[in-house]
Amino acid sequence: MDKQLIYKQITEFWMNSIPFNQELGIRITRFDSEESEIRFDWQDKLIGNPLQKILHGGVTASALDFTGGMVAAANIIDQLDDMSPQMIQSSLGKLGTIDLRTDFLRPGRGEEFIVTAKVIRSGSKVAVTRMEMHNEQGQHLAFGTGTYMVG
Amino acid sequence: MDKQLIYKQITEFWMNSIPFNQELGIRITRFDSEESEIRFDWQDKLIGNPLQKILHGGVTASALDFTGGMVAAANIIDQLDDMSPQMIQSSLGKLGTIDLRTDFLRPGRGEEFIVTAKVIRSGSKVAVTRMEMHNEQGQHLAFGTGTYMVG
Amino acid sequence: MDKQLIYKQITEFWMNSIPFNQELGIRITRFDSEESEIRFDWQDKLIGNPLQKILHGGVTASALDFTGGMVAAANIIDQLDDMSPQMIQSSLGKLGTIDLRTDFLRPGRGEEFIVTAKVIRSGSKVAVTRMEMHNEQGQHLAFGTGTYMVG
Amino acid sequence: MDKQLIYKQITEFWMNSIPFNQELGIRITRFDSEESEIRFDWQDKLIGNPLQKILHGGVTASALDFTGGMVAAANIIDQLDDMSPQMIQSSLGKLGTIDLRTDFLRPGRGEEFIVTAKVIRSGSKVAVTRMEMHNEQGQHLAFGTGTYMVG
């Protein structure tokens, strides 16, 4: 099967089938092994600090974790010899977060939030990724580092 | 004002006024400077992996972050000379997560999740806390370490 | 070969053959899959802050990293069916630190430093460990969390 | 006093007065609030894995910790109104590492190691920095994230 088509199907599956991502309103805007990206809009239900109207830190961590997992997944798929649906499903089934560090740089304010992720260590068993979250004004809100089981 | 009464009011405020905690169904079951605890029940909307029916890693990170912040807050309040509502509100307004590490030990399965937090470094400006998440069967699901601005 | 004898040989190898551990003066005082422990004495060459005469943060990180690796190694060996020297050497050759978090709780002052480590996640590919450093007076100086490749 | 002269004096003090940095052979090659850099050469005494002749992970953590602290220090000094020696010494006396995450990307092999650091969160009390370590061939060996007390 064609790689772009596979990526498109995985993107659709992830956008429609992960309940908590749907709660957060996460849209996958780039799914690629070089860099992956998601976006989500401000919603009042995501508030963590009612006095200051800022995102709950866990929303930020959730978005960083998912985006890091996405780019790790794209790297798994890129390394497969056999891109059959069974092989892809089996490979993605091994994906899991081992640990995640989130650095909160500025209060989570904005109308739209953009999270990008890159792989900094790619192996057959473990991948390490770096993530960044900005708002629509380009303010850098958070950094993340994630370690994922990939094989 | 009496410390237990103050703690009770803050607990009620946090349980009723933080939208994202309400989404997660977080109940504060112990608010204390020695150890704080929250609990939340399984909900399908918290699923992160639809194939395996396990919690989204971000749900775990959210719960750890909030519980660590709670125990840090209890330590701030304990150190206040003046426990007036104005002083407490001003002190808690300075609370913010600087960084958070989440270690995922086992897949997030269970009917109820219990998160506890203790302070391991307590200062006038920064507090560091350790958190643990178990399920109702006592399985240890996650560890966390958080660094919080407290002054 | 007898497990205790194997452990003794590995301990001796590590104490005599790792140049940087010898610089730090590290003594292995317990090598066990339940909990491992090392100790080292104050030396002026380990100073990181000359005004305050405290350990360099890197000394603390070095000691935590090694002790976490030790307890991860003991877990690898415990899970081997075949404890031949070749198998052990091959298994330990796969050991490597993926990431390490160090939390500095108090300035590194003391005459002797004791570091202990336990495994909190044990798998066939990755192990996660928690470490603590105290001084001879029982003051808790640092916490650590390490993720290790083990297979 | 002139800022460049102050920076030069601090650089010399750090290169000549921190025993553990001298053990590691650390040379400060750039001390600046935008980006700071250190370098050190391979030495057999820095070996952590005798079978593979690679750096001890603690050497990497030590170098990342110090470089992050340097760039945090440069930011403290840049924000001072009064650059008297007393003020500078008092300000730098408050500097301390709160926590440090080290991500090991590749085995620590090389003839020379170059570590750079930038500030990603700058505040009056806490600074967060990101560090990278490469060898003389440009291979990326490690990433770091450090949280420092600065006020």
Coordinates of N, CA and C in Angstrom, one line a residue, chain C:
Chain C
M1 N 27.1 -21.7 37.3 CA 27.9 -21.0 38.4 C 26.9 -20.5 39.4
D2 N 27.3 -20.4 40.6 CA 26.5 -19.9 41.7 C 26.2 -18.4 41.6
K3 N 25.0 -18.0 41.8 CA 24.6 -16.6 41.6 C 25.4 -15.6 42.5
Q4 N 25.6 -16.0 43.8 CA 26.3 -15.1 44.6 C 27.8 -14.9 44.2
L5 N 28.4 -16.0 43.6 CA 29.7 -15.9 43.1 C 29.8 -15.0 41.9
I6 N 28.8 -15.1 41.0 CA 28.7 -14.3 39.8 C 28.6 -12.8 40.2
Y7 N 27.7 -12.5 41.2 CA 27.5 -11.2 41.7 C 28.8 -10.6 42.2
K8 N 29.5 -11.5 42.9 CA 30.8 -11.0 43.5 C 31.8 -10.7 42.5
Q9 N 31.8 -11.5 41.4 CA 32.8 -11.2 40.3 C 32.4 -9.9 39.6
I10 N 31.1 -9.7 39.4 CA 30.7 -8.5 38.7 C 31.1 -7.3 39.5
T11 N 30.8 -7.4 40.8 CA 31.1 -6.3 41.7 C 32.6 -5.9 41.7
E12 N 33.4 -7.0 41.7 CA 34.9 -6.7 41.7 C 35.3 -6.1 40.4
F13 N 34.7 -6.6 39.3 CA 35.0 -6.0 38.0 C 34.7 -4.5 37.9
W14 N 33.5 -4.2 38.4 CA 33.0 -2.8 38.4 C 33.8 -1.9 39.3
M15 N 34.3 -2.5 40.4 CA 35.0 -1.6 41.3 C 36.5 -1.4 40.8
N16 N 37.0 -2.3 40.0 CA 38.4 -2.2 39.6 C 38.6 -1.7 38.2
S17 N 37.5 -1.7 37.4 CA 37.7 -1.5 35.9 C 37.0 -0.3 35.3
I18 N 36.3 0.5 36.2 CA 35.6 1.6 35.6 C 36.3 2.9 36.1
P19 N 37.2 3.5 35.2 CA 38.1 4.5 35.7 C 37.3 5.7 36.4
F20 N 36.2 6.1 35.8 CA 35.5 7.3 36.4 C 34.9 7.0 37.8
N21 N 34.5 5.8 38.0 CA 34.0 5.4 39.3 C 35.2 5.4 40.3
Q22 N 36.4 5.0 39.8 CA 37.6 5.1 40.7 C 37.9 6.5 41.0
E23 N 37.8 7.4 40.1 CA 38.0 8.8 40.4 C 37.1 9.3 41.5
L24 N 35.8 8.8 41.4 CA 34.9 9.3 42.4 C 35.0 8.5 43.7
G25 N 35.8 7.4 43.7 CA 36.0 6.6 44.9 C 34.8 5.8 45.3
I26 N 34.0 5.4 44.3 CA 32.8 4.6 44.5 C 33.1 3.2 45.0
R27 N 32.5 2.8 46.1 CA 32.6 1.4 46.6 C 31.2 0.8 46.5
I28 N 31.1 -0.4 45.9 CA 29.8 -1.1 45.8 C 29.6 -1.8 47.1
T29 N 28.6 -1.4 47.9 CA 28.3 -2.1 49.2 C 27.1 -3.0 49.2
R30 N 26.4 -3.0 48.1 CA 25.3 -4.0 48.0 C 24.9 -4.1 46.5
F31 N 25.0 -5.3 46.0 CA 24.6 -5.5 44.6 C 23.6 -6.6 44.6
D32 N 22.3 -6.2 44.4 CA 21.2 -7.1 44.5 C 20.1 -6.6 43.7
S33 N 19.2 -7.5 43.2 CA 18.1 -7.1 42.4 C 17.0 -6.4 43.1
E34 N 16.9 -6.6 44.5 CA 16.0 -5.9 45.3 C 16.4 -4.4 45.5
E35 N 17.6 -4.3 46.0 CA 18.1 -2.9 46.2 C 19.6 -3.0 46.1
S36 N 20.2 -2.0 45.4 CA 21.6 -2.0 45.3 C 22.1 -0.7 46.0
E37 N 23.4 -0.7 46.4 CA 23.9 0.5 47.2 C 25.4 0.7 46.9
I38 N 25.7 2.0 46.8 CA 27.1 2.3 46.7 C 27.4 3.4 47.8
R39 N 28.7 3.6 48.1 CA 29.1 4.6 49.0 C 30.4 5.3 48.5
F40 N 30.6 6.6 48.8 CA 31.8 7.2 48.4 C 32.1 8.3 49.5
D41 N 33.4 8.6 49.7 CA 33.8 9.6 50.7 C 34.0 10.9 50.1
W42 N 33.8 12.0 50.9 CA 34.1 13.3 50.5 C 35.6 13.4 50.0
Q43 N 35.8 14.1 48.9 CA 37.2 14.4 48.4 C 37.1 15.8 47.9
D44 N 38.1 16.6 48.2 CA 38.1 18.0 47.8 C 38.0 18.1 46.2
K45 N 38.5 17.1 45.5 CA 38.5 17.2 44.1 C 37.0 17.1 43.5
L46 N 36.1 16.7 44.4 CA 34.7 16.6 43.9 C 33.9 17.9 44.1
I47 N 34.6 18.9 44.5 CA 33.9 20.2 44.8 C 33.4 20.8 43.5
G48 N 32.1 21.3 43.6 CA 31.5 22.0 42.4 C 31.4 23.5 42.7
N49 N 31.2 23.8 44.0 CA 31.1 25.2 44.4 C 32.1 25.5 45.5
P50 N 33.2 26.2 45.0 CA 34.3 26.4 45.9 C 34.0 27.3 47.1
L51 N 33.0 28.2 46.9 CA 32.7 29.2 48.0 C 32.0 28.4 49.2
Q52 N 31.2 27.4 48.8 CA 30.4 26.7 49.8 C 30.9 25.3 50.1
K53 N 31.9 24.8 49.4 CA 32.4 23.5 49.7 C 31.3 22.4 49.6
I54 N 30.7 22.4 48.4 CA 29.7 21.3 48.2 C 30.0 20.6 47.0
L55 N 29.5 19.4 46.9 CA 29.7 18.5 45.8 C 29.2 19.1 44.5
H56 N 29.9 18.9 43.4 CA 29.5 19.2 42.0 C 28.2 18.4 41.8
G57 N 27.2 19.1 41.2 CA 26.0 18.4 40.8 C 26.2 17.1 40.0
G58 N 27.2 17.2 39.2 CA 27.6 16.1 38.3 C 28.1 14.9 39.0
V59 N 28.7 15.1 40.2 CA 29.1 13.9 41.0 C 27.9 13.2 41.5
T60 N 26.9 14.0 42.0 CA 25.6 13.4 42.4 C 25.0 12.6 41.3
A61 N 24.9 13.2 40.1 CA 24.2 12.6 39.0 C 25.0 11.3 38.6
S62 N 26.3 11.4 38.6 CA 27.2 10.2 38.3 C 26.9 9.0 39.2
A63 N 26.8 9.3 40.5 CA 26.5 8.3 41.5 C 25.1 7.7 41.4
L64 N 24.2 8.6 41.1 CA 22.8 8.1 40.9 C 22.7 7.2 39.7
D65 N 23.3 7.7 38.6 CA 23.3 6.9 37.3 C 23.9 5.5 37.5
F66 N 25.0 5.5 38.1 CA 25.7 4.2 38.2 C 24.9 3.2 39.1
T67 N 24.3 3.7 40.2 CA 23.6 2.8 41.1 C 22.3 2.3 40.5
G68 N 21.6 3.2 39.7 CA 20.5 2.8 39.0 C 20.8 1.7 38.0
G69 N 21.9 1.9 37.3 CA 22.4 0.9 36.3 C 22.7 -0.4 37.0
M70 N 23.3 -0.4 38.2 CA 23.6 -1.6 38.9 C 22.4 -2.4 39.2
V71 N 21.4 -1.8 39.8 CA 20.2 -2.6 40.2 C 19.4 -3.1 38.9
A72 N 19.5 -2.3 37.8 CA 18.9 -2.8 36.6 C 19.7 -4.0 36.1
A73 N 21.0 -4.0 36.2 CA 21.9 -5.1 35.8 C 21.5 -6.3 36.6
A74 N 21.4 -6.2 37.9 CA 21.1 -7.3 38.8 C 19.7 -7.9 38.4
N75 N 18.8 -7.1 37.9 CA 17.5 -7.6 37.5 C 17.7 -8.4 36.1
I76 N 18.6 -7.9 35.3 CA 18.8 -8.6 34.0 C 19.3 -10.0 34.4
I77 N 20.3 -10.1 35.2 CA 21.0 -11.3 35.5 C 20.0 -12.3 36.2
D78 N 19.2 -11.8 37.1 CA 18.2 -12.6 37.8 C 17.3 -13.3 36.8
Q79 N 17.0 -12.7 35.7 CA 16.0 -13.2 34.7 C 16.7 -14.2 33.7
L80 N 18.0 -14.3 33.7 CA 18.7 -15.2 32.8 C 18.4 -16.7 33.1
D81 N 18.2 -17.5 32.1 CA 18.1 -18.9 32.3 C 19.5 -19.5 32.4
D82 N 20.3 -18.9 31.6 CA 21.7 -19.4 31.4 C 22.7 -18.4 32.0
M83 N 23.3 -18.7 33.1 CA 24.2 -17.8 33.8 C 25.7 -18.0 33.4
S84 N 25.9 -18.4 32.2 CA 27.3 -18.6 31.8 C 28.0 -17.2 31.7
P85 N 29.3 -17.2 31.8 CA 30.0 -15.9 31.7 C 29.7 -15.2 30.4
Q86 N 29.6 -16.0 29.3 CA 29.4 -15.4 28.0 C 28.0 -14.7 28.0
M87 N 27.0 -15.4 28.5 CA 25.7 -14.9 28.5 C 25.6 -13.6 29.3
I88 N 26.2 -13.6 30.5 CA 26.2 -12.5 31.4 C 26.9 -11.3 30.7
Q89 N 28.0 -11.5 30.1 CA 28.7 -10.4 29.5 C 27.9 -9.9 28.3
S90 N 27.3 -10.7 27.6 CA 26.5 -10.3 26.5 C 25.3 -9.5 26.9
S91 N 24.7 -10.0 28.0 CA 23.5 -9.3 28.6 C 23.9 -7.9 29.1
L92 N 25.0 -7.8 29.9 CA 25.4 -6.6 30.5 C 25.8 -5.6 29.4
G93 N 26.3 -6.1 28.3 CA 26.7 -5.3 27.2 C 25.6 -4.5 26.6
K94 N 24.4 -4.9 26.8 CA 23.2 -4.2 26.2 C 22.7 -3.1 27.2
L95 N 23.2 -3.1 28.4 CA 22.8 -2.1 29.4 C 23.3 -0.7 29.0
G96 N 22.4 0.3 29.0 CA 22.7 1.6 28.8 C 21.7 2.6 29.3
T97 N 22.1 3.8 29.8 CA 21.1 4.7 30.3 C 20.5 5.4 29.1
I98 N 19.1 5.5 29.1 CA 18.4 6.2 28.1 C 18.2 7.6 28.6
D99 N 17.7 7.8 29.8 CA 17.5 9.1 30.4 C 17.6 9.1 31.9
L100 N 17.9 10.2 32.5 CA 18.2 10.3 33.9 C 17.6 11.6 34.4
R101 N 16.8 11.6 35.4 CA 16.4 12.8 36.1 C 17.0 12.9 37.5
T102 N 17.6 14.0 37.8 CA 18.2 14.2 39.1 C 17.5 15.3 39.8
D103 N 17.0 15.1 41.0 CA 16.4 16.2 41.8 C 17.3 16.5 43.0
F104 N 17.8 17.7 43.0 CA 18.8 18.1 44.1 C 17.9 18.7 45.2
L105 N 18.0 18.0 46.4 CA 17.1 18.4 47.5 C 17.8 19.3 48.5
R106 N 19.1 19.0 48.8 CA 19.9 19.8 49.7 C 21.3 19.9 49.2
P107 N 22.1 21.0 49.6 CA 23.5 21.1 49.2 C 24.3 19.8 49.5
G108 N 25.2 19.4 48.7 CA 25.9 18.1 48.8 C 27.0 18.2 49.8
R109 N 26.7 18.2 51.1 CA 27.7 18.3 52.2 C 27.7 17.0 52.9
G110 N 28.9 16.5 53.4 CA 29.0 15.3 54.2 C 30.3 14.7 54.1
E111 N 30.5 13.7 54.9 CA 31.8 13.0 54.9 C 31.7 11.7 54.1
E112 N 30.5 11.1 54.1 CA 30.3 9.9 53.3 C 29.0 10.1 52.6
F113 N 28.8 9.6 51.4 CA 27.6 9.6 50.7 C 27.1 8.2 50.4
I114 N 25.8 8.0 50.6 CA 25.3 6.6 50.4 C 24.2 6.7 49.3
V115 N 24.3 6.0 48.3 CA 23.2 6.0 47.2 C 22.6 4.6 47.1
T116 N 21.3 4.6 47.2 CA 20.5 3.3 47.0 C 19.6 3.4 45.8
A117 N 19.3 2.2 45.2 CA 18.5 2.2 44.0 C 17.6 1.0 44.0
K118 N 16.4 1.2 43.5 CA 15.4 0.1 43.3 C 14.8 0.2 41.9
V119 N 14.4 -1.0 41.4 CA 13.7 -1.0 40.1 C 12.2 -0.7 40.3
I120 N 11.6 0.2 39.6 CA 10.2 0.4 39.7 C 9.4 -0.1 38.4
R121 N 10.2 -0.3 37.3 CA 9.6 -0.9 36.1 C 10.6 -1.9 35.6
S122 N 10.2 -3.1 35.5 CA 11.1 -4.1 35.0 C 10.6 -4.8 33.8
G123 N 11.3 -4.7 32.7 CA 10.8 -5.3 31.4 C 11.9 -6.0 30.7
S124 N 11.6 -6.6 29.6 CA 12.6 -7.4 28.9 C 13.5 -6.4 28.1
K125 N 13.0 -5.2 27.8 CA 13.8 -4.2 27.0 C 14.2 -3.0 27.8
V126 N 13.3 -2.5 28.7 CA 13.6 -1.3 29.4 C 13.3 -1.5 30.9
A127 N 14.2 -0.9 31.7 CA 13.9 -0.9 33.2 C 13.9 0.6 33.7
V128 N 13.1 0.9 34.6 CA 13.1 2.2 35.2 C 13.4 2.1 36.7
T129 N 14.3 2.9 37.2 CA 14.8 2.8 38.6 C 14.6 4.1 39.3
R130 N 14.5 4.0 40.6 CA 14.5 5.2 41.5 C 15.7 5.1 42.4
M131 N 16.4 6.3 42.6 CA 17.6 6.3 43.4 C 17.4 7.4 44.5
E132 N 18.2 7.2 45.6 CA 18.2 8.2 46.7 C 19.6 8.4 47.1
M133 N 20.0 9.6 47.4 CA 21.4 9.8 48.0 C 21.2 10.5 49.4
H134 N 21.8 9.9 50.4 CA 21.9 10.5 51.7 C 23.4 10.7 52.1
N135 N 23.6 11.5 53.1 CA 25.0 11.6 53.7 C 25.0 10.7 55.0
E136 N 26.2 10.7 55.6 CA 26.4 9.8 56.8 C 25.5 10.2 57.9
Q137 N 24.9 11.4 57.9 CA 24.0 11.9 59.0 C 22.6 11.5 58.7
G138 N 22.4 10.9 57.5 CA 21.0 10.5 57.2 C 20.2 11.7 56.5
Q139 N 20.9 12.8 56.2 CA 20.2 13.8 55.4 C 20.0 13.4 54.0
H140 N 18.8 13.6 53.5 CA 18.4 13.2 52.2 C 18.9 14.3 51.2
L141 N 19.9 14.0 50.3 CA 20.5 15.1 49.5 C 19.9 15.1 48.1
A142 N 19.5 13.9 47.5 CA 19.1 13.9 46.2 C 18.2 12.7 45.9
F143 N 17.4 12.9 44.9 CA 16.5 11.8 44.3 C 16.9 11.6 42.9
G144 N 16.7 10.5 42.3 CA 16.9 10.3 40.9 C 15.9 9.3 40.3
T145 N 15.7 9.4 39.0 CA 14.8 8.5 38.3 C 15.6 8.2 37.0
G146 N 15.8 6.9 36.7 CA 16.6 6.6 35.5 C 15.9 5.6 34.7
T147 N 16.0 5.7 33.3 CA 15.4 4.8 32.4 C 16.6 4.1 31.7
Y148 N 16.6 2.8 31.7 CA 17.8 2.0 31.2 C 17.3 1.0 30.1
M149 N 18.1 1.0 29.0 CA 17.9 -0.1 28.1 C 18.5 -1.4 28.7
V150 N 17.8 -2.5 28.7 CA 18.3 -3.7 29.3 C 18.3 -4.9 28.4
G151 N 17.7 -4.8 27.2 CA 17.7 -6.0 26.3 C 17.7 -5.6 24.8

